[in-house]
């Protein structure tokens, strides 16, 4: 299983490596429906915000081969689909009425009809051996794109109003790779693999978005921090890999 999405408190959609989206009814806790239109493993899911009382919600799914499918949530029918030009696609997000797609060494902005608009990538002379992007974060209000890699302890930050200029780079000390990021108030929490007391452990770096500096380094996991979740900007929950398998709860200050 690669991803999950809750829809209107009655369904959970689960994207899987066997190309199927499983739909779980949260009342009966049963899985009686499947969506089978993808031809590659399902990597990510997202949904439109409801714009009016009578508007029909649309869900979006993407697969590793770059296919994006738009679903009518009420009928579970395909409204349309398109192909993002890439070798592989790992995740996507809705931002300012556009889809932003992580496609390895770049993040592509795509209209909802599938037409690419902008591509944000690190220029060849700045790559310095960077591996494919593992995660990205779009910061509303500041109009910024934060990008990271799974085997490099660096954050790359673009201003989307001037995305063709080189990004700002922030190196995280003793970090061996970044796996997830979330925005919490004026901070970005970054889930990593890092060194603590001479050993590889799961670490969280709390970055001040105004100063572009690390405020805190948090250690509570024996394995890589693979997921982060904010609870009303008051608490952050962190989850780690199989060697640890625990959830930690942090109070936001």
Short mmCIF file of C-alpha atoms in Angstrom, two decimals:
data_model
loop_
_atom_site.label_atom_id
_atom_site.label_comp_id
_atom_site.label_asym_id
_atom_site.label_seq_id
_atom_site.Cartn_x
_atom_site.Cartn_y
_atom_site.Cartn_z
CA UNK A 1 0.00 0.00 0.00
CA UNK A 2 1.42 3.37 -1.03
CA UNK A 3 -1.11 6.04 -0.01
CA UNK A 4 -4.46 6.73 1.66
CA UNK A 5 -7.11 9.44 1.36
CA UNK A 6 -10.15 10.08 3.55
CA UNK A 7 -13.26 11.26 1.71
CA UNK A 8 -16.26 12.88 3.44
CA UNK A 9 -15.89 10.75 6.61
CA UNK A 10 -17.48 7.75 4.90
CA UNK A 11 -14.68 6.38 2.71
CA UNK A 12 -10.97 5.75 2.75
CA UNK A 13 -9.30 5.27 -0.63
CA UNK A 14 -6.11 3.19 -0.58
CA UNK A 15 -3.64 3.20 -3.48
CA UNK A 16 -1.67 -0.02 -3.87
CA UNK A 17 1.34 -1.48 -5.64
CA UNK A 18 -0.94 -3.91 -7.51
CA UNK A 19 -2.37 -0.98 -9.57
CA UNK A 20 -5.71 -0.97 -7.66
CA UNK A 21 -7.46 1.69 -5.56
CA UNK A 22 -9.35 -0.03 -2.75
CA UNK A 23 -12.33 1.82 -1.24
CA UNK A 24 -13.07 1.13 2.42
CA UNK A 25 -16.44 2.01 3.93
CA UNK A 26 -15.68 3.55 7.33
CA UNK A 27 -19.09 2.64 8.75
CA UNK A 28 -19.03 -1.08 7.94
CA UNK A 29 -15.20 -1.28 7.86
CA UNK A 30 -15.50 -3.35 4.70
CA UNK A 31 -13.81 -3.07 1.32
CA UNK A 32 -16.37 -3.86 -1.37
CA UNK A 33 -15.29 -1.52 -4.15
CA UNK A 34 -12.17 -1.32 -6.28
CA UNK A 35 -11.01 1.07 -9.00
CA UNK A 36 -8.89 -0.74 -11.57
CA UNK A 37 -8.11 1.81 -14.30
CA UNK A 38 -4.42 2.32 -13.51
CA UNK A 39 -1.78 0.27 -15.33
CA UNK A 40 1.03 0.91 -12.85
CA UNK A 41 1.29 1.12 -9.07
CA UNK A 42 -0.80 3.88 -7.53
CA UNK A 43 1.53 6.39 -5.86
CA UNK A 44 -0.65 9.22 -4.53
CA UNK A 45 -4.22 10.45 -4.03
CA UNK A 46 -5.75 13.89 -3.47
CA UNK A 47 -9.15 15.57 -3.64
CA UNK A 48 -10.66 18.92 -4.63
CA UNK A 49 -11.79 21.20 -1.88
CA UNK A 50 -15.57 21.62 -2.04
CA UNK A 51 -16.18 25.07 -3.53
CA UNK A 52 -19.95 25.24 -3.00
CA UNK A 53 -22.80 23.29 -1.45
CA UNK A 54 -23.88 21.74 -4.74
CA UNK A 55 -20.46 21.25 -6.33
CA UNK A 56 -19.42 17.69 -7.15
CA UNK A 57 -16.11 16.70 -5.65
CA UNK A 58 -13.36 15.23 -7.75
CA UNK A 59 -10.61 12.92 -6.57
CA UNK A 60 -7.27 12.57 -8.34
CA UNK A 61 -4.96 9.56 -8.45
CA UNK A 62 -1.53 9.20 -10.00
CA UNK A 63 0.52 6.14 -10.84
CA UNK A 64 4.22 5.49 -11.26
CA UNK A 65 4.01 5.69 -15.07
CA UNK A 66 2.79 9.32 -14.91
CA UNK A 67 -0.92 8.65 -15.46
CA UNK A 68 -3.34 10.97 -13.63
CA UNK A 69 -7.00 9.95 -13.37
CA UNK A 70 -9.78 12.33 -12.30
CA UNK A 71 -12.69 10.57 -10.54
CA UNK A 72 -16.25 11.63 -9.83
CA UNK A 73 -16.47 10.87 -6.10
CA UNK A 74 -20.24 10.30 -6.10
CA UNK A 75 -20.35 7.86 -9.04
CA UNK A 76 -16.76 6.48 -8.90
CA UNK A 77 -16.58 6.99 -12.67
CA UNK A 78 -13.55 8.30 -14.55
CA UNK A 79 -14.17 11.91 -15.63
CA UNK A 80 -10.96 12.14 -17.63
CA UNK A 81 -7.32 11.14 -17.51
CA UNK A 82 -4.01 12.38 -18.88
CA UNK A 83 -0.33 11.53 -19.01
CA UNK A 84 2.34 13.67 -17.33
CA UNK A 85 5.51 13.56 -19.48
CA UNK A 86 8.01 11.81 -17.22
CA UNK A 87 9.87 8.55 -16.66
CA UNK A 88 8.23 8.03 -13.29
CA UNK A 89 6.00 9.95 -10.92
CA UNK A 90 6.13 9.60 -7.14
CA UNK A 91 3.59 12.10 -5.79
CA UNK A 92 1.47 15.16 -6.54
CA UNK A 93 -0.36 18.01 -4.80
CA UNK A 94 -3.15 20.48 -5.61
CA UNK A 95 -2.01 24.08 -5.21
CA UNK A 96 -3.67 27.25 -6.54
CA UNK A 97 -5.97 25.21 -8.77
CA UNK A 98 -3.03 23.44 -10.41
CA UNK A 99 -1.48 19.99 -10.00
CA UNK A 100 2.18 19.86 -8.98
CA UNK A 101 3.80 16.53 -9.82
CA UNK A 102 7.08 15.13 -8.47
CA UNK A 103 8.76 13.36 -11.38
CA UNK A 104 12.19 12.35 -10.16
CA UNK A 105 14.62 15.19 -10.85
CA UNK A 106 11.93 17.86 -11.32
CA UNK A 107 8.54 19.12 -10.12
CA UNK A 108 6.09 19.82 -12.94
CA UNK A 109 3.13 22.21 -12.70
CA UNK A 110 0.20 20.85 -14.74
CA UNK A 111 -3.21 22.27 -15.55
CA UNK A 112 -6.19 20.11 -14.65
CA UNK A 113 -6.61 19.18 -18.30
CA UNK A 114 -3.07 17.77 -18.33
CA UNK A 115 -1.23 20.60 -20.10
CA UNK A 116 2.20 21.23 -18.48
CA UNK A 117 2.92 24.84 -17.50
CA UNK A 118 6.17 25.05 -15.56
CA UNK A 119 9.00 22.71 -14.70
CA UNK A 120 11.13 23.39 -11.64
CA UNK A 121 14.46 21.57 -11.53
CA UNK A 122 18.03 21.98 -10.38
CA UNK A 123 20.30 23.13 -13.19
CA UNK A 124 23.03 20.70 -14.25
CA UNK A 125 25.85 22.82 -12.83
CA UNK A 126 24.25 22.81 -9.35
CA UNK A 127 23.17 19.16 -9.11
CA UNK A 128 26.32 17.94 -7.35
CA UNK A 129 25.22 14.31 -7.42
CA UNK A 130 21.69 14.87 -6.13
CA UNK A 131 19.43 11.82 -6.39
CA UNK A 132 15.74 11.86 -7.38
CA UNK A 133 13.49 14.05 -5.26
CA UNK A 134 11.79 12.17 -2.43
CA UNK A 135 9.29 14.79 -1.28
CA UNK A 136 8.19 18.37 -1.83
CA UNK A 137 6.20 21.06 -0.07
CA UNK A 138 4.27 24.02 -1.48
CA UNK A 139 3.98 26.94 0.93
CA UNK A 140 0.93 29.12 0.37
CA UNK A 141 1.28 32.80 1.16
CA UNK A 142 5.04 32.74 0.55
CA UNK A 143 4.63 31.08 -2.88
CA UNK A 144 7.56 28.78 -2.25
CA UNK A 145 8.50 25.27 -3.32
CA UNK A 146 10.62 23.17 -0.93
CA UNK A 147 12.21 20.01 -2.35
CA UNK A 148 14.38 17.27 -0.83
CA UNK A 149 16.13 14.01 -1.69
CA UNK A 150 16.15 10.65 0.13
CA UNK A 151 19.93 10.29 0.24
CA UNK A 152 21.08 13.88 0.70
CA UNK A 153 20.67 16.13 3.72
CA UNK A 154 19.81 19.29 1.82
CA UNK A 155 16.68 21.35 1.25
CA UNK A 156 16.21 23.29 -1.99
CA UNK A 157 13.85 26.27 -1.81
CA UNK A 158 12.47 28.10 -4.86
CA UNK A 159 10.45 31.29 -5.07
CA UNK A 160 7.78 30.35 -7.61
CA UNK A 161 7.63 33.92 -8.94
CA UNK A 162 11.21 33.48 -10.15
CA UNK A 163 11.52 29.71 -10.43
CA UNK A 164 14.15 29.85 -13.19
CA UNK A 165 16.68 31.32 -10.74
CA UNK A 166 18.83 28.95 -8.66
CA UNK A 167 17.15 27.77 -5.45
CA UNK A 168 18.28 28.60 -1.96
CA UNK A 169 20.05 25.60 -0.42
CA UNK A 170 19.88 24.68 3.25
CA UNK A 171 22.16 21.90 4.50
CA UNK A 172 21.04 19.89 7.54
CA UNK A 173 23.97 18.84 9.71
CA UNK A 174 24.40 15.08 10.25
CA UNK A 175 21.41 14.35 7.96
CA UNK A 176 21.79 11.45 5.50
CA UNK A 177 18.45 11.78 3.68
CA UNK A 178 15.04 13.47 3.81
CA UNK A 179 11.79 11.52 3.50
CA UNK A 180 8.91 13.85 4.45
CA UNK A 181 8.08 17.48 5.21
CA UNK A 182 5.12 19.41 6.60
CA UNK A 183 4.45 23.07 7.35
CA UNK A 184 3.43 23.86 10.94
CA UNK A 185 2.77 27.54 11.69
CA UNK A 186 5.95 29.37 10.61
CA UNK A 187 8.06 26.22 10.65
CA UNK A 188 8.83 23.33 8.34
CA UNK A 189 9.24 19.97 10.09
CA UNK A 190 11.56 17.67 8.15
CA UNK A 191 11.63 13.89 8.71
CA UNK A 192 15.04 12.33 8.06
CA UNK A 193 17.64 9.69 8.61
CA UNK A 194 20.46 11.26 10.63
CA UNK A 195 23.30 10.68 13.04
CA UNK A 196 22.79 11.03 16.78
CA UNK A 197 25.45 9.99 19.31
CA UNK A 198 27.38 8.34 16.50
CA UNK A 199 24.52 6.13 15.32
CA UNK A 200 22.03 6.36 12.45
CA UNK A 201 18.59 7.20 13.81
CA UNK A 202 15.36 8.85 12.79
CA UNK A 203 15.59 12.62 13.25
CA UNK A 204 13.30 15.60 12.83
CA UNK A 205 14.71 19.01 11.94
CA UNK A 206 12.50 22.00 12.76
CA UNK A 207 13.31 24.78 10.28
CA UNK A 208 12.38 28.45 10.73
CA UNK A 209 10.80 29.54 7.44
CA UNK A 210 11.78 33.18 7.84
CA UNK A 211 15.43 32.72 8.82
CA UNK A 212 16.04 29.49 6.84
CA UNK A 213 17.78 28.06 9.87
CA UNK A 214 17.36 24.93 12.00
CA UNK A 215 15.66 25.73 15.32
CA UNK A 216 15.70 22.24 16.80
CA UNK A 217 16.82 18.68 16.14
CA UNK A 218 14.48 16.07 17.61
CA UNK A 219 15.39 12.41 18.15
CA UNK A 220 12.88 9.78 19.28
CA UNK A 221 13.09 7.04 16.64
CA UNK A 222 15.59 4.26 16.00
CA UNK A 223 14.71 4.15 12.29
CA UNK A 224 14.04 6.68 9.51
CA UNK A 225 11.19 9.15 10.09
CA UNK A 226 8.93 8.30 7.14
CA UNK A 227 5.77 10.29 7.92
CA UNK A 228 4.68 13.46 9.71
CA UNK A 229 1.19 14.70 10.55
CA UNK A 230 0.04 17.95 12.13
CA UNK A 231 -2.86 18.04 14.58
CA UNK A 232 -4.37 21.54 14.40
CA UNK A 233 -0.85 23.07 14.47
CA UNK A 234 -0.67 22.19 18.18
CA UNK A 235 0.94 18.77 17.95
CA UNK A 236 2.99 16.87 15.38
CA UNK A 237 2.88 13.09 15.08
CA UNK A 238 5.89 11.30 13.61
CA UNK A 239 6.07 7.71 12.37
CA UNK A 240 9.18 5.67 11.64
CA UNK A 241 10.45 2.65 9.69
CA UNK A 242 10.14 -1.04 10.53
CA UNK A 243 13.18 -1.20 12.83
CA UNK A 244 11.33 1.14 15.20
CA UNK A 245 7.68 1.14 14.14
CA UNK A 246 6.60 3.69 16.73
CA UNK A 247 4.63 6.94 16.68
CA UNK A 248 5.89 9.95 18.63
CA UNK A 249 3.79 12.97 19.58
CA UNK A 250 5.47 16.38 19.77
CA UNK A 251 4.07 19.60 21.19
CA UNK A 252 4.52 22.57 18.86
CA UNK A 253 6.02 25.63 20.51
#
